[in-house]
Amino acid sequence: MRLYPLICLLVLPLAAAQAAQPIRIASPDGAVQVTVDITPQGQPTYAVRYWQAELLRPSRLGLQLASADLTQGLTLTKADKQTTVTDDYQLATDKRANCRYRANRRVVHFQRQGNGPQLSVVFQVSDDGVAFQYVVEGNSQEVQRISAEATTFHLPTSAKGWLHPHAKAQTGFANTQPSYEEYYQRGIAAGTPSTIGQGWSFPALFEVGGHWMLLTEAGMGRTYSGTHLAHTAPDAEYSIAFPQAPERTTLEAALLPESRLPWRTPWRVLVVGNSLRPIVESTLTTDVSAPAQSAALPAAPGKSSWSWVLLGDDKTTYDVQRRFIDYSAGMGWGYCLVDALWDKQIGYDKMQELAQYARSKNVGLLVWYNSNGRWNEAPQTPTNVLFEAESRRKEFARIKQMGVVGVKIDFFGGDGQSFMNYYHDLLTDAAQAGLLVNFHGATIPRGWNRTYPNLMTMEAVRGFEFLTFDQANTDQEPTHCAVLPFTRNAVGPMDFTPMAFSEIRGKQRRTSNAFELALSVLFQSGIQHYAEVPEGMAAQPAYVQDFVKKLPPRWADVKFLAGYPGQYAVLARQAPGGAWYVAGINGTDAPKTIQLDLSQLGLQKGTLITDGATNRSFSTQAVAGSTISVTLPARGGFVVQP
């Protein structure tokens, strides 16, 4: 008996030393390599390499709970045997219809002394990146709360970032920020403090020694808050920041994460590659998100007309909206969106007439709502009808009976846990009512369009509407659009509301009409709402109108062909029948010649539509062969149709 304590003292250090050997997980092709380790102070770390390139130096892991410190003083006790993750699924509202996910999975367990919550980290490493999530385990039935997350992303100091400043809560129009509507800072040095002082939003793009990495989060359930990167990153080590104090639905509602055990957090997602191709083509955010339930409302992607962006609030009237329904029908589009103030300027009875008229034209009517309870001061109506469950369900049932097919819900109040729950509530109740959903003035996609197929699109971008507000926004459009395929639109459907050939009242558009046409293919959204009005479309050449009419309602696949964030972008998207469409834009102030290899698309001939003699005219020609050369003027664009 006297020897027992001595034996323990001898065995425990030996066991700890053996357990502390670094844990390694590699992708199926061996290119992506993760090393998990622990410091002498008991701080868990991980590092990421792509082949021989170091993408992340040893970076921290861990959670700070109110009841337990799971960031230090831990022991790496074991790692489960590596397993293979295989998942094949379909998506109708994203960049690829048939998604294929293959990853190596390993769970690493850490132990803290004493009773209470314990920490494990699940790593899934695929050929296109890394995803990891925390599991807090224990027997306590009490609600646990996280006050801080220790996760960091420690980049080499030579890295450059394309980063979106996170807004200050309760700023902007009618206190509607943060809604992810800033301009990306382009090619800035890693570690640069954020411009607004609130950090950097996801997704965050980095170039590291000729390789690329996109950081975001996915699989957001009801038990966590949305997060972003912190304001400062000393030595290029970015940490996780939680929402600001006002970002909750009520004064008493949850802001920071809280849950009972066991507790799985959302996934931290790193898309990586030696080119921009994986950034554009990866479906990692939906790969690690929960699949749809069997009773989920099927997705119904398509195209839509929309009067508000060029015509404003005053044109939300019965006669104008009827004309836009006819416009959609004539273009072969499946939807027409009626924006704010319809309840006041049209009324429920006349909206029912509009919905029935739209149905007779094979057009679905979508209607706008203000999301607010207490969190914004936006006066646009309908308002204060969706937050309370009973009122929301009654309203959804009412408009469904009227013949409305979907809702656009605007002006959310942030990323606190209570708002994450509100998004889930809206999607769940809308699906039960048979309604499609578009979130505006909202957070970023986090894989929800897989979990809820009725989620068609989300804004979370400084979209076309900002071009109508002031000339400074209009001036920024070319470079801004050339960033988005590599950042915001890379992580989910994006309701930028592109493509206007008409002039913007009181503004000077900087892009050519061919640039605007290219956005109809370059940008992806479950329902693509077009900015152009009937008169502007009718003024375009017949071959341009025909091109827009024939665009498919959804895409089957995407390929990155060429580009650099903020300068130019060329993508190919495949129609469900197999035909490939190609689109490109030049975001710079100088002409650019682009050489395209179409052989990878199996495209031997097609029709090129590009800029004409002026930036408000088009030209077209037949093209053939496996390679073509396209010279774009400053802020110009092109499309190739099969």
XYZ file of C-alpha atoms in Angstrom:
642
model
C 0.000 0.000 0.000
C 2.853 2.363 0.805
C 4.328 1.741 -2.658
C 1.103 2.668 -4.482
C 1.524 6.485 -4.410
C 5.124 6.123 -5.538
C 4.108 3.906 -8.444
C 1.463 6.442 -9.460
C 4.008 9.246 -9.413
C 6.282 7.253 -11.690
C 3.575 6.048 -14.079
C 1.609 9.260 -14.569
C 4.461 11.318 -16.089
C 5.318 8.414 -18.350
C 1.701 8.081 -19.500
C 1.442 11.822 -20.018
C 4.637 11.883 -22.044
C 3.440 9.013 -24.209
C 0.013 10.584 -24.701
C 1.538 13.951 -25.594
C 3.026 12.702 -28.860
C 1.675 14.887 -31.702
C -1.438 13.540 -33.431
C -1.469 13.678 -37.212
C -4.400 13.646 -39.621
C -3.923 13.886 -43.388
C -6.366 14.282 -46.243
C -7.125 11.259 -48.454
C -4.626 12.496 -51.063
C -2.037 13.375 -48.392
C -1.810 17.026 -49.436
C -3.480 18.582 -46.377
C -1.803 17.693 -43.080
C -2.941 18.618 -39.572
C -0.777 18.184 -36.473
C -2.406 18.340 -33.036
C -0.182 18.832 -30.003
C -0.115 20.308 -26.527
C 2.260 22.823 -24.950
C 4.101 22.286 -21.654
C 1.442 24.521 -20.085
C -1.282 22.152 -21.265
C -2.588 24.371 -24.069
C -3.939 22.368 -27.040
C -2.634 23.416 -30.457
C -3.012 22.468 -34.100
C -1.044 23.338 -37.233
C -1.855 22.987 -40.931
C 0.430 22.292 -43.875
C -0.352 21.938 -47.559
C 2.255 19.569 -48.970
C 5.435 21.218 -47.687
C 3.970 24.685 -47.239
C 3.091 25.932 -43.773
C -0.377 27.508 -43.896
C -0.947 27.787 -40.156
C 1.760 27.826 -37.531
C 0.839 26.125 -34.231
C -2.494 27.722 -33.330
C -4.519 27.499 -30.165
C -7.550 25.349 -29.393
C -9.911 25.418 -26.442
C -13.017 26.867 -24.820
C -13.421 28.968 -21.707
C -16.567 27.896 -19.887
C -18.022 29.674 -16.900
C -17.617 26.420 -14.976
C -14.314 25.147 -16.398
C -11.180 26.368 -18.154
C -10.718 24.113 -21.194
C -7.908 26.194 -22.685
C -4.915 25.261 -20.512
C -3.775 22.836 -17.888
C -5.000 19.976 -20.052
C -3.489 16.614 -20.955
C -3.714 15.084 -24.405
C -4.954 11.650 -23.352
C -5.749 9.855 -26.576
C -6.815 10.075 -30.187
C -9.462 7.753 -31.574
C -8.644 5.561 -34.511
C -8.886 7.396 -37.815
C -12.089 6.763 -39.750
C -13.309 7.709 -43.205
C -16.192 10.094 -43.819
C -18.164 9.451 -46.992
C -21.097 11.664 -47.926
C -22.905 12.115 -51.225
C -25.811 14.531 -51.324
C -27.736 16.876 -53.594
C -28.182 20.644 -53.439
C -30.457 22.746 -55.622
C -29.524 26.185 -54.306
C -25.727 26.211 -54.359
C -22.752 25.948 -56.696
C -22.985 22.185 -57.282
C -26.012 19.905 -57.601
C -24.279 16.627 -56.742
C -21.829 17.021 -53.885
C -19.225 14.443 -52.924
C -17.400 14.662 -49.596
C -14.509 12.393 -48.606
C -12.482 13.077 -45.478
C -10.380 11.425 -42.813
C -11.827 11.908 -39.349
C -10.085 11.710 -36.009
C -11.276 12.701 -32.538
C -8.621 13.998 -30.136
C -9.395 13.889 -26.405
C -8.054 16.250 -23.768
C -8.375 15.788 -20.007
C -8.504 18.347 -17.231
C -8.035 17.481 -13.593
C -11.112 17.050 -11.461
C -14.726 16.500 -12.318
C -16.771 18.585 -14.689
C -16.789 19.212 -18.436
C -14.061 17.680 -20.594
C -12.918 18.661 -24.084
C -12.574 16.719 -27.322
C -11.866 18.078 -30.792
C -13.173 16.422 -33.958
C -10.998 16.915 -37.049
C -12.145 16.096 -40.576
C -9.482 16.595 -43.237
C -10.433 16.478 -46.914
C -8.475 17.132 -50.087
C -9.803 20.695 -50.122
C -9.429 21.615 -46.483
C -9.880 21.166 -42.765
C -12.957 21.282 -40.559
C -12.911 20.924 -36.795
C -15.427 21.258 -34.004
C -15.357 21.026 -30.218
C -17.271 18.485 -28.173
C -17.805 19.364 -24.512
C -18.557 16.188 -22.602
C -19.788 15.574 -19.097
C -22.676 14.412 -16.958
C -23.950 17.730 -15.621
C -27.527 18.597 -16.580
C -26.961 22.265 -15.773
C -26.752 24.747 -18.615
C -23.101 25.452 -19.485
C -21.950 28.802 -20.830
C -18.950 29.715 -22.967
C -17.415 33.098 -22.245
C -14.562 32.871 -24.767
C -13.194 30.614 -27.476
C -9.432 30.141 -27.558
C -9.268 29.118 -31.237
C -6.672 30.990 -33.268
C -5.400 30.919 -36.843
C -1.672 31.668 -36.711
C -0.595 32.594 -40.227
C 2.905 33.272 -41.487
C 3.607 37.003 -41.287
C 4.144 37.082 -45.057
C 0.476 36.223 -45.704
C -1.901 38.684 -47.380
C -5.599 38.960 -46.648
C -8.831 39.898 -48.416
C -10.845 40.796 -45.361
C -14.313 42.180 -44.658
C -14.508 44.697 -41.772
C -17.063 43.679 -39.166
C -19.525 46.470 -38.424
C -20.341 48.006 -35.076
C -23.678 46.819 -33.733
C -26.629 49.234 -33.802
C -25.061 51.495 -36.447
C -26.015 52.127 -40.050
C -29.482 52.682 -41.455
C -32.035 52.522 -38.622
C -29.610 50.581 -36.383
C -29.519 47.573 -38.724
C -25.816 46.649 -38.506
C -23.986 44.279 -38.492
C -25.273 42.887 -41.760
C -22.042 42.031 -43.606
C -22.314 44.912 -46.075
C -18.840 46.441 -46.092
C -16.133 46.462 -48.760
C -13.336 43.922 -48.563
C -9.870 45.247 -47.805
C -7.755 43.768 -50.599
C -4.324 42.179 -50.285
C -3.517 43.675 -46.886
C -0.734 42.409 -44.651
C -1.763 39.632 -42.286
C -2.207 41.018 -38.795
C -3.502 44.421 -39.915
C -6.027 45.724 -37.346
C -9.593 45.980 -38.613
C -10.730 49.291 -40.059
C -13.891 49.697 -37.959
C -12.443 48.299 -34.742
C -14.803 45.333 -34.459
C -12.714 42.711 -36.236
C -13.054 40.938 -39.563
C -16.095 38.991 -40.732
C -16.120 35.503 -42.151
C -15.346 34.427 -44.810
C -11.737 35.603 -44.700
C -9.413 34.901 -47.649
C -5.631 34.646 -47.341
C -2.763 34.093 -49.767
C 0.101 32.252 -48.077
C 3.248 31.792 -50.142
C 1.351 31.190 -53.373
C -1.261 28.997 -51.673
C -4.781 30.065 -50.715
C -6.916 29.596 -47.615
C -10.499 30.648 -46.896
C -11.662 30.741 -43.256
C -15.320 30.521 -42.269
C -17.713 28.595 -40.021
C -20.499 26.130 -40.786
C -23.013 23.784 -39.241
C -24.445 26.534 -37.040
C -27.096 25.070 -34.780
C -29.164 26.586 -32.003
C -26.552 26.303 -29.247
C -23.900 28.741 -30.432
C -23.498 32.319 -31.560
C -22.075 33.483 -34.847
C -18.434 34.533 -34.583
C -15.831 36.466 -36.519
C -12.105 37.289 -36.361
C -10.940 39.676 -33.651
C -9.854 43.284 -34.219
C -6.127 42.710 -33.689
C -3.932 39.778 -34.682
C -0.431 40.176 -33.206
C 2.154 38.220 -35.182
C -0.616 37.389 -37.703
C -2.419 35.200 -35.142
C -6.147 35.737 -35.602
C -8.452 34.860 -32.729
C -12.199 34.281 -32.507
C -14.476 37.129 -31.435
C -18.010 36.719 -30.119
C -20.917 39.071 -30.919
C -21.199 42.535 -29.427
C -23.525 43.134 -26.483
C -26.537 44.485 -28.461
C -26.658 41.478 -30.804
C -29.554 39.661 -29.146
C -33.275 39.514 -29.838
C -34.324 40.748 -26.388
C -32.474 42.208 -23.438
C -32.764 38.867 -21.632
C -32.048 36.580 -24.607
C -28.848 34.594 -25.027
C -25.914 36.434 -26.552
C -22.981 34.059 -25.974
C -23.172 30.282 -26.410
C -25.015 28.230 -23.818
C -26.183 24.615 -23.804
C -26.503 21.435 -21.799
C -23.975 18.639 -22.251
C -22.893 16.939 -24.395
C -22.344 19.978 -26.585
C -21.098 20.134 -30.152
C -19.997 23.505 -31.481
C -20.198 24.662 -35.113
C -17.359 23.730 -37.440
C -14.353 25.939 -38.012
C -13.717 25.573 -41.742
C -10.469 26.117 -43.679
C -10.668 25.666 -47.453
C -7.122 25.339 -48.830
C -5.327 24.797 -52.109
C -2.391 25.724 -54.308
C -4.673 27.865 -56.499
C -7.983 29.686 -56.248
C -9.799 26.711 -57.768
C -10.646 24.990 -54.443
C -11.760 28.324 -52.980
C -14.325 28.796 -55.747
C -15.330 25.171 -56.232
C -15.333 23.723 -52.690
C -18.607 22.797 -50.958
C -16.963 22.294 -47.571
C -19.406 24.570 -45.727
C -22.354 22.388 -46.702
C -20.323 19.151 -46.560
C -20.070 19.450 -42.774
C -23.569 20.842 -42.206
C -26.571 18.810 -41.138
C -28.591 17.193 -43.938
C -32.193 18.132 -44.521
C -34.923 16.289 -42.686
C -37.099 13.997 -44.769
C -40.104 16.296 -44.325
C -38.232 19.397 -45.505
C -39.824 21.609 -48.125
C -38.123 20.920 -51.477
C -36.023 23.694 -52.962
C -37.395 25.614 -55.927
C -34.579 27.759 -57.377
C -35.178 30.187 -60.210
C -34.995 33.767 -61.494
C -36.999 36.769 -60.367
C -37.930 40.301 -61.352
C -37.748 43.015 -58.703
C -38.891 46.626 -59.010
C -37.503 48.147 -55.833
C -33.787 48.442 -56.554
C -34.164 50.841 -59.501
C -37.661 52.216 -58.870
C -37.829 52.495 -55.070
C -40.587 52.339 -52.464
C -43.078 54.454 -54.427
C -43.479 51.773 -57.092
C -44.634 49.058 -54.710
C -48.130 49.468 -56.129
C -50.626 47.078 -57.625
C -50.272 48.269 -61.229
C -46.464 48.332 -61.226
C -46.188 44.894 -59.612
C -48.649 43.433 -62.099
C -46.407 44.781 -64.866
C -43.387 43.104 -63.243
C -45.293 39.815 -63.067
C -45.831 40.129 -66.829
C -42.128 40.902 -67.182
C -41.186 37.687 -65.356
C -43.623 35.676 -67.430
C -42.234 37.106 -70.666
C -38.663 36.304 -69.642
C -39.529 32.807 -68.486
C -38.585 33.603 -64.878
C -40.297 31.752 -62.068
C -40.727 34.593 -59.579
C -41.594 38.219 -58.935
C -40.554 39.895 -55.658
C -42.828 42.551 -54.142
C -40.771 44.573 -51.697
C -41.450 46.706 -48.623
C -44.695 48.571 -47.898
C -46.879 46.186 -49.899
C -49.211 45.836 -46.917
C -49.813 49.610 -46.897
C -49.620 50.502 -50.596
C -51.318 47.416 -52.008
C -53.010 45.692 -49.085
C -53.674 42.046 -48.317
C -56.797 41.720 -50.484
C -55.152 43.150 -53.598
C -51.999 41.128 -52.880
C -54.137 38.013 -53.023
C -55.340 39.153 -56.443
C -51.724 39.697 -57.506
C -50.706 36.252 -56.256
C -53.537 34.635 -58.167
C -52.683 36.618 -61.294
C -49.028 35.605 -60.942
C -50.036 31.954 -60.638
C -52.025 32.236 -63.870
C -48.774 33.360 -65.532
C -46.721 30.528 -63.943
C -44.964 33.070 -61.732
C -44.575 32.710 -57.957
C -45.082 35.818 -55.832
C -42.488 36.628 -53.131
C -43.167 39.268 -50.455
C -40.977 41.337 -48.111
C -41.050 41.515 -44.294
C -39.204 43.465 -41.630
C -37.698 40.982 -39.174
C -37.803 43.290 -36.224
C -38.916 42.982 -32.696
C -36.823 45.520 -30.723
C -33.514 45.484 -32.565
C -33.989 47.899 -35.464
C -35.783 51.163 -36.084
C -36.500 50.606 -39.775
C -40.000 51.911 -40.529
C -40.632 49.718 -43.566
C -43.631 47.427 -43.180
C -44.901 44.747 -42.615
C -43.199 44.888 -39.250
C -43.520 43.296 -35.816
C -45.378 40.250 -37.108
C -42.672 37.581 -37.432
C -40.769 37.529 -34.149
C -43.416 36.012 -31.890
C -44.080 32.379 -32.824
C -47.884 32.556 -32.755
C -48.006 35.726 -34.848
C -45.412 34.364 -37.297
C -47.220 31.091 -37.895
C -50.524 32.859 -38.338
C -48.989 35.279 -40.846
C -47.239 32.514 -42.793
C -50.469 30.531 -43.008
C -52.364 33.626 -44.148
C -50.048 34.534 -47.020
C -49.727 30.915 -48.092
C -53.516 30.741 -48.355
C -53.383 33.964 -50.415
C -51.105 32.236 -52.929
C -47.746 33.741 -51.913
C -44.863 31.261 -52.366
C -42.018 32.851 -50.413
C -40.776 35.575 -48.087
C -37.870 37.982 -48.043
C -37.038 38.859 -44.418
C -34.841 41.885 -43.784
C -32.985 43.927 -41.146
C -31.737 41.383 -38.629
C -29.914 42.470 -35.506
C -26.696 40.484 -35.253
C -25.087 37.136 -34.490
C -25.967 36.404 -30.863
C -27.203 32.919 -30.011
C -30.791 34.147 -29.772
C -30.565 35.388 -33.359
C -29.219 32.027 -34.506
C -32.324 30.501 -32.930
C -34.542 33.059 -34.651
C -33.126 32.117 -38.060
C -33.849 28.453 -37.333
C -37.378 29.295 -36.155
C -38.110 31.271 -39.310
C -36.831 28.531 -41.589
C -38.675 25.801 -39.704
C -42.026 27.608 -39.623
C -41.698 28.766 -43.230
C -41.036 25.185 -44.353
C -44.072 23.941 -42.438
C -46.175 26.628 -44.120
C -44.739 25.744 -47.541
C -42.832 29.010 -48.037
C -39.410 29.732 -49.546
C -37.060 32.088 -47.669
C -34.596 34.845 -48.568
C -32.699 36.519 -45.693
C -31.606 40.152 -46.214
C -29.722 42.489 -43.931
C -28.577 39.231 -42.420
C -25.678 37.080 -41.344
C -23.592 34.938 -43.720
C -24.590 31.442 -44.918
C -23.295 28.749 -42.611
C -24.469 25.652 -44.466
C -28.141 26.296 -43.678
C -29.254 25.862 -47.279
C -28.407 22.168 -46.961
C -30.257 21.765 -43.681
C -33.222 23.839 -44.872
C -33.807 23.407 -48.620
C -36.442 26.170 -48.515
C -33.631 28.694 -47.831
C -33.078 30.056 -51.332
C -30.503 32.769 -50.713
C -29.033 35.278 -48.272
C -27.741 38.795 -48.798
C -24.807 39.411 -46.391
C -23.089 41.468 -49.088
C -22.907 45.074 -50.198
C -25.190 44.416 -53.119
C -26.476 46.348 -56.103
C -28.892 48.439 -54.031
C -25.896 50.316 -52.566
C -25.004 51.551 -56.065
C -28.224 53.559 -56.024
C -27.405 55.268 -52.714
C -24.328 57.337 -53.622
C -21.639 57.683 -56.283
C -18.878 56.332 -54.031
C -20.592 52.947 -54.009
C -21.143 53.065 -57.753
C -17.444 53.767 -58.274
C -16.492 50.682 -56.232
C -18.633 48.177 -58.136
C -16.002 46.796 -60.589
C -13.367 45.818 -58.010
C -15.981 44.798 -55.441
C -17.605 42.368 -57.865
C -14.190 40.928 -58.750
C -13.626 40.038 -55.069
C -16.943 38.327 -54.346
C -16.532 35.015 -56.260
C -13.485 34.298 -54.077
C -14.975 35.392 -50.756
C -18.662 35.843 -49.947
C -20.138 33.810 -52.833
C -17.630 31.015 -52.206
C -19.463 30.004 -49.005
C -23.074 29.985 -50.153
C -25.821 31.561 -52.270
C -25.545 35.353 -52.465
C -28.417 37.731 -53.215
C -26.380 40.554 -54.734
C -29.317 41.299 -57.115
C -27.100 41.770 -60.192
C -27.496 42.912 -63.793
C -28.735 46.388 -64.622
C -28.311 47.859 -68.101
C -30.294 51.000 -67.288
C -28.696 54.089 -65.868
C -29.062 54.704 -62.145
C -30.878 57.937 -61.441
C -28.395 60.591 -60.312
C -25.383 58.244 -60.573
C -22.795 57.350 -63.205
C -22.459 53.596 -63.637
C -18.818 52.561 -64.024
C -19.375 49.095 -65.468
C -20.212 48.189 -69.025
C -23.441 46.441 -69.954
C -21.440 43.335 -70.843
C -19.960 43.404 -67.313
C -23.500 43.484 -65.930
C -24.593 40.618 -68.186
C -21.667 38.527 -66.982
C -22.831 38.876 -63.375
C -25.954 36.865 -64.244
C -23.670 33.811 -64.506
C -20.714 34.815 -62.351
C -22.802 35.275 -59.194
C -24.754 32.347 -57.760
C -28.017 32.543 -55.849
C -30.823 30.034 -55.276
C -33.262 32.629 -56.556
C -31.434 35.207 -58.653
C -33.205 38.574 -58.393
C -32.346 40.794 -61.342
C -32.080 44.560 -60.983
C -33.075 45.393 -64.565
C -36.592 46.733 -65.234
C -38.847 45.790 -68.197
C -38.019 48.889 -70.277
C -34.286 48.442 -69.825
C -34.419 44.797 -70.828
C -36.559 45.564 -73.873
C -33.949 48.080 -75.076
C -31.208 45.430 -75.298
C -30.373 43.455 -78.453
C -32.555 40.408 -79.075
C -29.573 38.060 -78.584
C -28.938 39.517 -75.118
C -32.574 39.096 -74.125
C -32.485 35.563 -75.500
C -29.365 34.771 -73.472
C -31.018 35.885 -70.242
C -34.210 34.007 -71.033
C -32.323 30.760 -71.611
C -30.251 30.882 -68.426
C -31.138 27.795 -66.371
C -33.008 28.252 -63.064
C -30.240 26.392 -61.209
C -26.662 25.294 -61.780
C -25.269 21.758 -61.748
C -21.561 22.546 -61.334
C -18.920 25.277 -61.317
C -15.333 25.541 -62.540
C -12.802 28.260 -61.847
C -11.043 29.237 -65.085
C -9.029 32.350 -64.244
C -8.898 35.353 -61.970
C -7.405 37.205 -59.042
C -9.428 38.771 -56.210
C -10.304 42.373 -56.960
C -8.836 42.309 -60.473
C -10.750 39.867 -62.647
C -12.761 36.662 -62.447
C -13.714 34.027 -65.008
C -15.970 31.116 -64.043
C -17.869 28.419 -65.887
C -21.224 27.141 -64.667
C -22.935 24.030 -65.936
C -26.639 23.803 -66.696
C -28.483 20.695 -65.453
C -28.469 19.303 -68.982
C -24.676 19.446 -69.170
C -24.090 22.621 -71.191
C -21.463 25.040 -69.861
C -21.831 28.809 -69.646
C -18.708 30.958 -69.199
C -18.625 34.478 -67.752
C -15.856 36.909 -66.950
C -15.383 40.463 -65.703
C -12.488 42.904 -65.665
C -12.562 44.860 -62.410
C -9.619 47.105 -63.296
C -9.267 50.447 -65.064
C -7.118 49.012 -67.861
C -7.947 46.640 -70.737
C -7.199 42.977 -70.107
C -6.762 40.051 -72.500
C -7.839 36.659 -71.201
C -6.852 33.351 -72.786
C -9.444 30.651 -72.177
C -8.941 26.927 -72.485
C -12.413 25.559 -73.133
C -11.269 21.979 -73.665
C -11.750 21.195 -69.958
C -15.428 21.996 -70.458
C -15.803 19.914 -73.581
C -16.928 23.131 -75.258
C -15.828 23.250 -78.896
C -18.062 26.059 -80.065
C -20.372 28.683 -78.708
C -21.489 32.291 -78.924
C -19.453 35.082 -77.374
C -21.257 38.204 -76.148
C -19.011 41.026 -75.025
C -18.582 44.789 -75.129
C -19.438 46.753 -78.216
C -18.145 50.104 -79.431
C -19.289 51.761 -76.192
C -19.726 50.490 -72.664
C -23.503 50.588 -73.195
C -23.473 48.396 -76.279
C -22.794 44.742 -77.026
C -21.101 42.743 -79.735
C -21.450 39.059 -80.520
C -19.688 36.437 -82.568
C -19.454 32.694 -82.930
C -16.374 31.071 -81.391
C -14.911 27.653 -82.052
C -11.939 25.601 -80.974
C -10.523 24.600 -77.626
C -8.968 27.998 -76.868
C -10.199 31.535 -77.353
C -8.790 34.960 -76.559
C -11.039 37.719 -75.185
C -9.897 41.297 -74.721
C -11.978 43.151 -72.172
C -12.007 46.933 -71.895
C -11.682 48.548 -68.495
C -14.592 47.422 -66.300
C -15.913 45.255 -69.123
C -17.182 41.705 -69.299
C -18.219 38.787 -71.472
C -20.247 35.589 -71.574
C -19.968 32.483 -73.727
C -23.142 30.491 -74.218
C -23.207 26.978 -75.666
